[in-house]
Amino acid sequence: MGTVESTSTLTPSGRSITVSLPGWPGNIAGQHVDVRLTAPDGYQAVRSYSIASVGPAELVELAVDKLPTGEVSPYLVDDVQPGDMLELRGPLGGWFVWKPEQTGPVQLIAGGSGVVPLVSMVRSHTASGSDAPFRMLYSVRTPDDVFYREELAGSGVQVDYVYTRAVPAGWPTGPGRLTKDRLAASVFPVSETPAFFVCGPTAFVEAVATWLVELGYPAETIKTERFGG
Ligand SMILES: Cc1cc2nc3c(=O)[nH]c(=O)nc-3n(C[C@H](O)[C@H](O)[C@H](O)COP(=O)(O)OP(=O)(O)OC[C@H]3O[C@@H](n4cnc5c(N)ncnc54)[C@H](O)[C@@H]3O)c2cc1C
């Protein structure tokens, strides 16, 4: 059981929640927790949430985007208050992770809230002083929906945005979904043998992974995490 320490608005539909977890063993960038909610009548719902924070601290940061018709995310975004108890299990997952001892180029590709574990990787990269070249491609509905924009801008990691529904003033193109051509133009070339971390809604992740293989990147260099949808 953890105690909600603080919450912070990230976007109109997104909120970060920092939970104090005494005895937390720490986490590697990319891992997640399972959050279990229990209603007064005993009904339970469990959902996975990536950990935005990284390292040994007992304060664990989650970042949740609200699906208006969802069961769990509206509660986490609209209702949870500091002092509330949250049941968390984790850290979970040992495959979709980046560790500072990995020195090769890393290409992060996010769809929507799929950016959360990738933010953790950027934080780990910064905290460790890693020299590994990092680059991010971030597909998001509108400029207002970007999670952690300022932090990403200050991280030194090149972030390429694809806006699917509305673009900032002066943006060179109109809104539109990521295409294979745009993907090819926004990632490290095959010759640099990047390691890929692709995360977001299932359809987005599957399209990106398929295109990457078609573009000549070896399948075993592409790690994916599907958020559902
Ligand atoms: C390993 C892992 C890590 C995750 N990390 C995060 C995270 O850091 N932040 C975060 O906001 N979410 C994350 N998710 C998604 C999260 O677990 C829930 O699926 C999401 O919050 C919706 O839950 P809900 O109960 O509100 O909606 P539900 O009641 O479960 O679903 C409502 C409807 O929305 C659809 N749906 C579910 N997920 C998505 C989606 N991502 N996009 C579009 N439609 C969807 C469902 O198919 C359903 O039709 C993660 C999922 C996994 C598997």
PDB file of C-alpha atoms and ligand atoms in Angstrom:
ATOM      1  CA  MET A   1       0.000   0.000   0.000  1.00  0.00           C
ATOM      2  CA  GLY A   2       1.229   3.458  -0.829  1.00  0.00           C
ATOM      3  CA  THR A   3       0.108   6.923   0.147  1.00  0.00           C
ATOM      4  CA  VAL A   4      -0.526   9.551  -2.501  1.00  0.00           C
ATOM      5  CA  GLU A   5       2.035  12.243  -1.757  1.00  0.00           C
ATOM      6  CA  SER A   6       1.095  14.750  -4.444  1.00  0.00           C
ATOM      7  CA  THR A   7      -0.590  15.123  -7.815  1.00  0.00           C
ATOM      8  CA  SER A   8       0.120  17.478 -10.680  1.00  0.00           C
ATOM      9  CA  THR A   9      -1.806  18.411 -13.805  1.00  0.00           C
ATOM     10  CA  LEU A  10       0.147  17.483 -16.932  1.00  0.00           C
ATOM     11  CA  THR A  11      -2.447  18.140 -19.640  1.00  0.00           C
ATOM     12  CA  PRO A  12      -6.233  18.689 -19.807  1.00  0.00           C
ATOM     13  CA  SER A  13      -6.690  14.900 -19.502  1.00  0.00           C
ATOM     14  CA  GLY A  14      -3.456  13.843 -17.847  1.00  0.00           C
ATOM     15  CA  ARG A  15      -2.154  13.931 -14.328  1.00  0.00           C
ATOM     16  CA  SER A  16       0.947  12.744 -12.553  1.00  0.00           C
ATOM     17  CA  ILE A  17       0.528  11.021  -9.208  1.00  0.00           C
ATOM     18  CA  THR A  18       3.423  10.603  -6.819  1.00  0.00           C
ATOM     19  CA  VAL A  19       3.009   7.770  -4.353  1.00  0.00           C
ATOM     20  CA  SER A  20       5.091   7.229  -1.241  1.00  0.00           C
ATOM     21  CA  LEU A  21       5.956   3.532  -0.916  1.00  0.00           C
ATOM     22  CA  PRO A  22       8.014   2.667   2.170  1.00  0.00           C
ATOM     23  CA  GLY A  23      10.240  -0.318   1.420  1.00  0.00           C
ATOM     24  CA  TRP A  24       9.990   0.163  -2.333  1.00  0.00           C
ATOM     25  CA  PRO A  25      13.004  -1.632  -3.864  1.00  0.00           C
ATOM     26  CA  GLY A  26      13.561   0.978  -6.603  1.00  0.00           C
ATOM     27  CA  ASN A  27      12.947   0.508 -10.292  1.00  0.00           C
ATOM     28  CA  ILE A  28      14.661   0.346 -13.654  1.00  0.00           C
ATOM     29  CA  ALA A  29      13.553   2.731 -16.414  1.00  0.00           C
ATOM     30  CA  GLY A  30      10.651   1.212 -18.362  1.00  0.00           C
ATOM     31  CA  GLN A  31       9.105  -0.879 -15.609  1.00  0.00           C
ATOM     32  CA  HIS A  32       5.480  -0.593 -14.505  1.00  0.00           C
ATOM     33  CA  VAL A  33       3.223  -1.254 -11.540  1.00  0.00           C
ATOM     34  CA  ASP A  34      -0.220  -2.762 -11.264  1.00  0.00           C
ATOM     35  CA  VAL A  35      -2.690  -0.501  -9.499  1.00  0.00           C
ATOM     36  CA  ARG A  36      -5.604  -2.260  -7.815  1.00  0.00           C
ATOM     37  CA  LEU A  37      -8.712  -0.325  -6.849  1.00  0.00           C
ATOM     38  CA  THR A  38     -11.280  -1.856  -4.519  1.00  0.00           C
ATOM     39  CA  ALA A  39     -14.810  -0.449  -4.318  1.00  0.00           C
ATOM     40  CA  PRO A  40     -16.761  -0.423  -1.041  1.00  0.00           C
ATOM     41  CA  ASP A  41     -18.732  -3.467  -2.262  1.00  0.00           C
ATOM     42  CA  GLY A  42     -15.499  -5.395  -2.837  1.00  0.00           C
ATOM     43  CA  TYR A  43     -15.433  -5.036  -6.634  1.00  0.00           C
ATOM     44  CA  GLN A  44     -11.836  -4.789  -7.820  1.00  0.00           C
ATOM     45  CA  ALA A  45     -10.203  -3.430 -10.964  1.00  0.00           C
ATOM     46  CA  VAL A  46      -6.503  -3.750 -11.810  1.00  0.00           C
ATOM     47  CA  ARG A  47      -4.667  -1.710 -14.442  1.00  0.00           C
ATOM     48  CA  SER A  48      -0.990  -1.378 -15.292  1.00  0.00           C
ATOM     49  CA  TYR A  49       0.778   2.003 -15.193  1.00  0.00           C
ATOM     50  CA  SER A  50       4.335   2.713 -16.226  1.00  0.00           C
ATOM     51  CA  ILE A  51       6.657   4.330 -13.722  1.00  0.00           C
ATOM     52  CA  ALA A  52       7.757   7.781 -14.873  1.00  0.00           C
ATOM     53  CA  SER A  53      10.369   8.018 -12.141  1.00  0.00           C
ATOM     54  CA  VAL A  54      13.494   5.926 -11.903  1.00  0.00           C
ATOM     55  CA  GLY A  55      15.977   4.816  -9.299  1.00  0.00           C
ATOM     56  CA  PRO A  56      15.928   3.909  -5.638  1.00  0.00           C
ATOM     57  CA  ALA A  57      13.644   6.664  -4.292  1.00  0.00           C
ATOM     58  CA  GLU A  58      10.585   5.556  -2.331  1.00  0.00           C
ATOM     59  CA  LEU A  59       8.519   8.186  -4.163  1.00  0.00           C
ATOM     60  CA  VAL A  60       7.098   6.598  -7.294  1.00  0.00           C
ATOM     61  CA  GLU A  61       5.654   8.818 -10.010  1.00  0.00           C
ATOM     62  CA  LEU A  62       2.906   7.622 -12.349  1.00  0.00           C
ATOM     63  CA  ALA A  63       1.384   9.623 -15.201  1.00  0.00           C
ATOM     64  CA  VAL A  64      -2.128   8.755 -16.299  1.00  0.00           C
ATOM     65  CA  ASP A  65      -4.160   9.879 -19.293  1.00  0.00           C
ATOM     66  CA  LYS A  66      -7.914   9.774 -18.804  1.00  0.00           C
ATOM     67  CA  LEU A  67     -10.007   7.641 -21.140  1.00  0.00           C
ATOM     68  CA  PRO A  68     -13.410   9.293 -20.625  1.00  0.00           C
ATOM     69  CA  THR A  69     -15.304   5.987 -20.800  1.00  0.00           C
ATOM     70  CA  GLY A  70     -12.700   4.064 -18.819  1.00  0.00           C
ATOM     71  CA  GLU A  71     -13.176   2.425 -15.474  1.00  0.00           C
ATOM     72  CA  VAL A  72      -9.929   3.258 -13.677  1.00  0.00           C
ATOM     73  CA  SER A  73      -8.196   6.184 -15.390  1.00  0.00           C
ATOM     74  CA  PRO A  74     -10.957   8.791 -14.688  1.00  0.00           C
ATOM     75  CA  TYR A  75     -10.672   7.983 -10.986  1.00  0.00           C
ATOM     76  CA  LEU A  76      -6.893   8.374 -11.013  1.00  0.00           C
ATOM     77  CA  VAL A  77      -7.002  11.625 -13.006  1.00  0.00           C
ATOM     78  CA  ASP A  78     -10.030  13.321 -11.406  1.00  0.00           C
ATOM     79  CA  ASP A  79     -10.533  11.910  -7.935  1.00  0.00           C
ATOM     80  CA  VAL A  80      -7.339  10.738  -6.237  1.00  0.00           C
ATOM     81  CA  GLN A  81      -6.157  13.195  -3.574  1.00  0.00           C
ATOM     82  CA  PRO A  82      -2.970  13.532  -1.531  1.00  0.00           C
ATOM     83  CA  GLY A  83      -3.278  11.328   1.544  1.00  0.00           C
ATOM     84  CA  ASP A  84      -5.339   8.650  -0.255  1.00  0.00           C
ATOM     85  CA  MET A  85      -4.063   5.080  -0.101  1.00  0.00           C
ATOM     86  CA  LEU A  86      -3.308   3.273  -3.380  1.00  0.00           C
ATOM     87  CA  GLU A  87      -2.587  -0.418  -3.748  1.00  0.00           C
ATOM     88  CA  LEU A  88       0.407  -0.873  -6.030  1.00  0.00           C
ATOM     89  CA  ARG A  89       2.252  -4.065  -7.014  1.00  0.00           C
ATOM     90  CA  GLY A  90       5.677  -3.912  -8.580  1.00  0.00           C
ATOM     91  CA  PRO A  91       8.059  -3.015 -10.007  1.00  0.00           C
ATOM     92  CA  LEU A  92       7.006  -5.307 -12.852  1.00  0.00           C
ATOM     93  CA  GLY A  93       8.618  -6.118 -16.198  1.00  0.00           C
ATOM     94  CA  GLY A  94      12.258  -6.790 -16.952  1.00  0.00           C
ATOM     95  CA  TRP A  95      12.312  -6.713 -20.738  1.00  0.00           C
ATOM     96  CA  PHE A  96      11.024  -3.291 -21.815  1.00  0.00           C
ATOM     97  CA  VAL A  97      13.775  -1.572 -19.834  1.00  0.00           C
ATOM     98  CA  TRP A  98      16.807   0.584 -20.500  1.00  0.00           C
ATOM     99  CA  LYS A  99      19.859   0.459 -18.217  1.00  0.00           C
ATOM    100  CA  PRO A 100      22.715   2.985 -18.208  1.00  0.00           C
ATOM    101  CA  GLU A 101      25.221   0.243 -19.043  1.00  0.00           C
ATOM    102  CA  GLN A 102      23.614   0.017 -22.505  1.00  0.00           C
ATOM    103  CA  THR A 103      25.810   2.351 -24.529  1.00  0.00           C
ATOM    104  CA  GLY A 104      24.381   2.073 -28.060  1.00  0.00           C
ATOM    105  CA  PRO A 105      21.960   4.511 -29.741  1.00  0.00           C
ATOM    106  CA  VAL A 106      18.394   4.401 -28.459  1.00  0.00           C
ATOM    107  CA  GLN A 107      15.353   5.384 -30.490  1.00  0.00           C
ATOM    108  CA  LEU A 108      12.267   6.000 -28.386  1.00  0.00           C
ATOM    109  CA  ILE A 109       8.868   6.037 -30.137  1.00  0.00           C
ATOM    110  CA  ALA A 110       5.745   7.023 -28.196  1.00  0.00           C
ATOM    111  CA  GLY A 111       2.061   7.176 -28.969  1.00  0.00           C
ATOM    112  CA  GLY A 112       0.112   9.260 -26.429  1.00  0.00           C
ATOM    113  CA  SER A 113       0.629   8.168 -22.823  1.00  0.00           C
ATOM    114  CA  GLY A 114       3.049   5.570 -24.146  1.00  0.00           C
ATOM    115  CA  VAL A 115       5.623   8.287 -23.534  1.00  0.00           C
ATOM    116  CA  VAL A 116       5.621   7.568 -19.783  1.00  0.00           C
ATOM    117  CA  PRO A 117       8.128   4.676 -19.652  1.00  0.00           C
ATOM    118  CA  LEU A 118      10.218   6.495 -22.267  1.00  0.00           C
ATOM    119  CA  VAL A 119      10.356   9.590 -20.026  1.00  0.00           C
ATOM    120  CA  SER A 120      11.707   7.288 -17.341  1.00  0.00           C
ATOM    121  CA  MET A 121      14.424   6.172 -19.771  1.00  0.00           C
ATOM    122  CA  VAL A 122      15.280   9.804 -20.560  1.00  0.00           C
ATOM    123  CA  ARG A 123      15.482  10.528 -16.819  1.00  0.00           C
ATOM    124  CA  SER A 124      17.745   7.517 -16.298  1.00  0.00           C
ATOM    125  CA  HIS A 125      19.916   8.653 -19.204  1.00  0.00           C
ATOM    126  CA  THR A 126      20.251  12.108 -17.662  1.00  0.00           C
ATOM    127  CA  ALA A 127      20.771  10.914 -14.079  1.00  0.00           C
ATOM    128  CA  SER A 128      23.493   8.465 -15.080  1.00  0.00           C
ATOM    129  CA  GLY A 129      25.345  10.915 -17.335  1.00  0.00           C
ATOM    130  CA  SER A 130      25.091   8.346 -20.124  1.00  0.00           C
ATOM    131  CA  ASP A 131      26.698   9.161 -23.482  1.00  0.00           C
ATOM    132  CA  ALA A 132      24.360   6.831 -25.383  1.00  0.00           C
ATOM    133  CA  PRO A 133      22.744   8.777 -28.244  1.00  0.00           C
ATOM    134  CA  PHE A 134      19.018   9.120 -27.491  1.00  0.00           C
ATOM    135  CA  ARG A 135      16.288  10.305 -29.833  1.00  0.00           C
ATOM    136  CA  MET A 136      12.495  10.364 -29.442  1.00  0.00           C
ATOM    137  CA  LEU A 137       9.576  10.374 -31.860  1.00  0.00           C
ATOM    138  CA  TYR A 138       6.383  11.347 -30.034  1.00  0.00           C
ATOM    139  CA  SER A 139       2.960  11.053 -31.654  1.00  0.00           C
ATOM    140  CA  VAL A 140       0.315  12.958 -29.737  1.00  0.00           C
ATOM    141  CA  ARG A 141      -3.139  14.381 -30.453  1.00  0.00           C
ATOM    142  CA  THR A 142      -2.465  18.097 -29.962  1.00  0.00           C
ATOM    143  CA  PRO A 143       0.253  20.365 -28.537  1.00  0.00           C
ATOM    144  CA  ASP A 144      -1.764  20.615 -25.292  1.00  0.00           C
ATOM    145  CA  ASP A 145      -1.639  16.843 -24.836  1.00  0.00           C
ATOM    146  CA  VAL A 146       2.157  16.571 -24.582  1.00  0.00           C
ATOM    147  CA  PHE A 147       3.303  15.030 -21.291  1.00  0.00           C
ATOM    148  CA  TYR A 148       6.505  16.512 -19.744  1.00  0.00           C
ATOM    149  CA  ARG A 149       7.185  18.859 -22.696  1.00  0.00           C
ATOM    150  CA  GLU A 150       9.523  21.231 -20.841  1.00  0.00           C
ATOM    151  CA  GLU A 151      11.448  18.462 -19.179  1.00  0.00           C
ATOM    152  CA  LEU A 152      11.931  16.705 -22.500  1.00  0.00           C
ATOM    153  CA  ALA A 153      13.020  19.967 -24.131  1.00  0.00           C
ATOM    154  CA  GLY A 154      15.627  20.460 -21.413  1.00  0.00           C
ATOM    155  CA  SER A 155      16.915  16.891 -21.518  1.00  0.00           C
ATOM    156  CA  GLY A 156      19.145  17.328 -24.544  1.00  0.00           C
ATOM    157  CA  VAL A 157      17.329  14.475 -26.289  1.00  0.00           C
ATOM    158  CA  GLN A 158      16.069  15.384 -29.761  1.00  0.00           C
ATOM    159  CA  VAL A 159      12.278  14.997 -29.739  1.00  0.00           C
ATOM    160  CA  ASP A 160      10.342  14.931 -33.025  1.00  0.00           C
ATOM    161  CA  TYR A 161       6.617  15.519 -32.612  1.00  0.00           C
ATOM    162  CA  VAL A 162       3.825  14.176 -34.785  1.00  0.00           C
ATOM    163  CA  TYR A 163       0.487  15.876 -34.042  1.00  0.00           C
ATOM    164  CA  THR A 164      -2.502  13.826 -35.099  1.00  0.00           C
ATOM    165  CA  ARG A 165      -5.387  16.273 -34.502  1.00  0.00           C
ATOM    166  CA  ALA A 166      -4.060  19.836 -34.187  1.00  0.00           C
ATOM    167  CA  VAL A 167      -0.676  21.440 -34.779  1.00  0.00           C
ATOM    168  CA  PRO A 168       1.019  24.465 -33.159  1.00  0.00           C
ATOM    169  CA  ALA A 169       0.882  27.800 -35.002  1.00  0.00           C
ATOM    170  CA  GLY A 170       3.417  27.894 -37.813  1.00  0.00           C
ATOM    171  CA  TRP A 171       3.896  24.119 -37.904  1.00  0.00           C
ATOM    172  CA  PRO A 172       5.108  23.104 -41.375  1.00  0.00           C
ATOM    173  CA  THR A 173       2.440  20.450 -41.941  1.00  0.00           C
ATOM    174  CA  GLY A 174      -1.191  19.877 -41.020  1.00  0.00           C
ATOM    175  CA  PRO A 175      -2.243  17.334 -38.410  1.00  0.00           C
ATOM    176  CA  GLY A 176      -2.073  13.695 -39.396  1.00  0.00           C
ATOM    177  CA  ARG A 177      -1.141  10.267 -38.227  1.00  0.00           C
ATOM    178  CA  LEU A 178       2.401   8.985 -38.335  1.00  0.00           C
ATOM    179  CA  THR A 179       3.264   7.479 -41.714  1.00  0.00           C
ATOM    180  CA  LYS A 180       6.003   5.078 -42.715  1.00  0.00           C
ATOM    181  CA  ASP A 181       7.807   7.873 -44.593  1.00  0.00           C
ATOM    182  CA  ARG A 182       7.669  10.198 -41.612  1.00  0.00           C
ATOM    183  CA  LEU A 183       8.895   7.401 -39.379  1.00  0.00           C
ATOM    184  CA  ALA A 184      11.815   6.689 -41.690  1.00  0.00           C
ATOM    185  CA  ALA A 185      12.789  10.371 -41.666  1.00  0.00           C
ATOM    186  CA  SER A 186      12.630  10.721 -37.871  1.00  0.00           C
ATOM    187  CA  VAL A 187      14.662   7.812 -36.503  1.00  0.00           C
ATOM    188  CA  PHE A 188      18.335   6.834 -36.371  1.00  0.00           C
ATOM    189  CA  PRO A 189      19.368   5.205 -39.671  1.00  0.00           C
ATOM    190  CA  VAL A 190      19.783   1.433 -39.958  1.00  0.00           C
ATOM    191  CA  SER A 191      23.575   1.931 -40.161  1.00  0.00           C
ATOM    192  CA  GLU A 192      23.633   3.192 -36.552  1.00  0.00           C
ATOM    193  CA  THR A 193      21.961  -0.019 -35.282  1.00  0.00           C
ATOM    194  CA  PRO A 194      19.628   1.695 -32.788  1.00  0.00           C
ATOM    195  CA  ALA A 195      17.740  -0.153 -30.073  1.00  0.00           C
ATOM    196  CA  PHE A 196      14.034   0.712 -30.324  1.00  0.00           C
ATOM    197  CA  PHE A 197      11.515   1.148 -27.532  1.00  0.00           C
ATOM    198  CA  VAL A 198       8.016   1.573 -28.957  1.00  0.00           C
ATOM    199  CA  CYS A 199       5.101   2.193 -26.596  1.00  0.00           C
ATOM    200  CA  GLY A 200       1.482   3.293 -26.910  1.00  0.00           C
ATOM    201  CA  PRO A 201      -1.921   2.079 -28.031  1.00  0.00           C
ATOM    202  CA  THR A 202      -1.794  -1.421 -29.514  1.00  0.00           C
ATOM    203  CA  ALA A 203      -2.606  -0.401 -33.122  1.00  0.00           C
ATOM    204  CA  PHE A 204       0.070   2.327 -33.047  1.00  0.00           C
ATOM    205  CA  VAL A 205       2.732  -0.017 -31.687  1.00  0.00           C
ATOM    206  CA  GLU A 206       1.945  -2.723 -34.210  1.00  0.00           C
ATOM    207  CA  ALA A 207       2.006  -0.316 -37.163  1.00  0.00           C
ATOM    208  CA  VAL A 208       5.342   1.172 -36.074  1.00  0.00           C
ATOM    209  CA  ALA A 209       6.960  -2.213 -35.440  1.00  0.00           C
ATOM    210  CA  THR A 210       5.818  -3.509 -38.833  1.00  0.00           C
ATOM    211  CA  TRP A 211       7.160  -0.426 -40.624  1.00  0.00           C
ATOM    212  CA  LEU A 212      10.492  -0.608 -38.817  1.00  0.00           C
ATOM    213  CA  VAL A 213      11.006  -4.191 -39.970  1.00  0.00           C
ATOM    214  CA  GLU A 214       9.994  -3.200 -43.515  1.00  0.00           C
ATOM    215  CA  LEU A 215      12.547  -0.377 -43.341  1.00  0.00           C
ATOM    216  CA  GLY A 216      15.277  -2.913 -42.607  1.00  0.00           C
ATOM    217  CA  TYR A 217      15.676  -2.727 -38.822  1.00  0.00           C
ATOM    218  CA  PRO A 218      16.199  -6.205 -37.309  1.00  0.00           C
ATOM    219  CA  ALA A 219      13.104  -7.364 -35.406  1.00  0.00           C
ATOM    220  CA  GLU A 220      15.197  -8.317 -32.379  1.00  0.00           C
ATOM    221  CA  THR A 221      16.238  -4.662 -31.917  1.00  0.00           C
ATOM    222  CA  ILE A 222      12.605  -3.534 -31.512  1.00  0.00           C
ATOM    223  CA  LYS A 223      11.083  -3.743 -28.035  1.00  0.00           C
ATOM    224  CA  THR A 224       7.398  -2.936 -27.751  1.00  0.00           C
ATOM    225  CA  GLU A 225       4.898  -2.261 -24.972  1.00  0.00           C
ATOM    226  CA  ARG A 226       1.176  -2.220 -25.804  1.00  0.00           C
ATOM    227  CA  PHE A 227      -1.100  -0.108 -23.641  1.00  0.00           C
ATOM    228  CA  GLY A 228      -4.374  -1.537 -25.052  1.00  0.00           C
ATOM    229  CA  GLY A 229      -7.102   0.243 -26.947  1.00  0.00           C
TER     230      GLY A 229
HETATM  231  C1  LIG B   1       2.349  -2.254 -19.212  1.00  0.00           C
HETATM  232  C2  LIG B   1       1.325  -1.137 -19.324  1.00  0.00           C
HETATM  233  C3  LIG B   1       1.666   0.141 -18.905  1.00  0.00           C
HETATM  234  C4  LIG B   1       0.723   1.178 -18.991  1.00  0.00           C
HETATM  235  N1  LIG B   1       1.103   2.430 -18.597  1.00  0.00           N
HETATM  236  C5  LIG B   1       0.220   3.456 -18.695  1.00  0.00           C
HETATM  237  C6  LIG B   1       0.613   4.785 -18.307  1.00  0.00           C
HETATM  238  O1  LIG B   1       1.755   5.032 -17.875  1.00  0.00           O
HETATM  239  N2  LIG B   1      -0.310   5.781 -18.421  1.00  0.00           N
HETATM  240  C7  LIG B   1      -1.583   5.539 -18.885  1.00  0.00           C
HETATM  241  O2  LIG B   1      -2.370   6.492 -18.952  1.00  0.00           O
HETATM  242  N3  LIG B   1      -1.973   4.298 -19.267  1.00  0.00           N
HETATM  243  C8  LIG B   1      -1.111   3.250 -19.164  1.00  0.00           C
HETATM  244  N4  LIG B   1      -1.510   1.986 -19.523  1.00  0.00           N
HETATM  245  C9  LIG B   1      -2.920   1.760 -19.895  1.00  0.00           C
HETATM  246  C10 LIG B   1      -3.729   1.482 -18.620  1.00  0.00           C
HETATM  247  O3  LIG B   1      -3.337   0.223 -18.061  1.00  0.00           O
HETATM  248  C11 LIG B   1      -5.231   1.390 -18.869  1.00  0.00           C
HETATM  249  O4  LIG B   1      -5.483   0.499 -19.928  1.00  0.00           O
HETATM  250  C12 LIG B   1      -5.842   2.745 -19.210  1.00  0.00           C
HETATM  251  O5  LIG B   1      -5.622   3.682 -18.156  1.00  0.00           O
HETATM  252  C13 LIG B   1      -7.344   2.576 -19.425  1.00  0.00           C
HETATM  253  O6  LIG B   1      -7.924   2.026 -18.264  1.00  0.00           O
HETATM  254  P1  LIG B   1      -9.436   2.354 -17.889  1.00  0.00           P
HETATM  255  O7  LIG B   1      -9.825   1.427 -16.767  1.00  0.00           O
HETATM  256  O8  LIG B   1      -9.628   3.816 -17.668  1.00  0.00           O
HETATM  257  O9  LIG B   1     -10.234   1.992 -19.208  1.00  0.00           O
HETATM  258  P2  LIG B   1     -10.967   0.602 -19.520  1.00  0.00           P
HETATM  259  O10 LIG B   1     -12.262   0.601 -18.775  1.00  0.00           O
HETATM  260  O11 LIG B   1     -10.043  -0.521 -19.305  1.00  0.00           O
HETATM  261  O12 LIG B   1     -11.147   0.736 -21.082  1.00  0.00           O
HETATM  262  C14 LIG B   1     -11.980   1.691 -21.694  1.00  0.00           C
HETATM  263  C15 LIG B   1     -11.937   1.540 -23.211  1.00  0.00           C
HETATM  264  O13 LIG B   1     -10.750   2.141 -23.725  1.00  0.00           O
HETATM  265  C16 LIG B   1      -9.951   1.210 -24.476  1.00  0.00           C
HETATM  266  N5  LIG B   1      -8.544   1.480 -24.163  1.00  0.00           N
HETATM  267  C17 LIG B   1      -7.804   0.957 -23.159  1.00  0.00           C
HETATM  268  N6  LIG B   1      -6.559   1.474 -23.176  1.00  0.00           N
HETATM  269  C18 LIG B   1      -6.502   2.337 -24.226  1.00  0.00           C
HETATM  270  C19 LIG B   1      -5.498   3.176 -24.755  1.00  0.00           C
HETATM  271  N7  LIG B   1      -4.266   3.228 -24.221  1.00  0.00           N
HETATM  272  N8  LIG B   1      -5.809   3.952 -25.826  1.00  0.00           N
HETATM  273  C20 LIG B   1      -7.043   3.919 -26.365  1.00  0.00           C
HETATM  274  N9  LIG B   1      -8.039   3.140 -25.910  1.00  0.00           N
HETATM  275  C21 LIG B   1      -7.777   2.358 -24.849  1.00  0.00           C
HETATM  276  C22 LIG B   1     -10.393  -0.152 -24.018  1.00  0.00           C
HETATM  277  O14 LIG B   1     -10.218  -1.110 -25.045  1.00  0.00           O
HETATM  278  C23 LIG B   1     -11.878   0.086 -23.702  1.00  0.00           C
HETATM  279  O15 LIG B   1     -12.652   0.007 -24.866  1.00  0.00           O
HETATM  280  C24 LIG B   1      -0.583   0.930 -19.484  1.00  0.00           C
HETATM  281  C25 LIG B   1      -0.920  -0.362 -19.900  1.00  0.00           C
HETATM  282  C26 LIG B   1       0.020  -1.379 -19.835  1.00  0.00           C
HETATM  283  C27 LIG B   1      -0.370  -2.761 -20.302  1.00  0.00           C
END
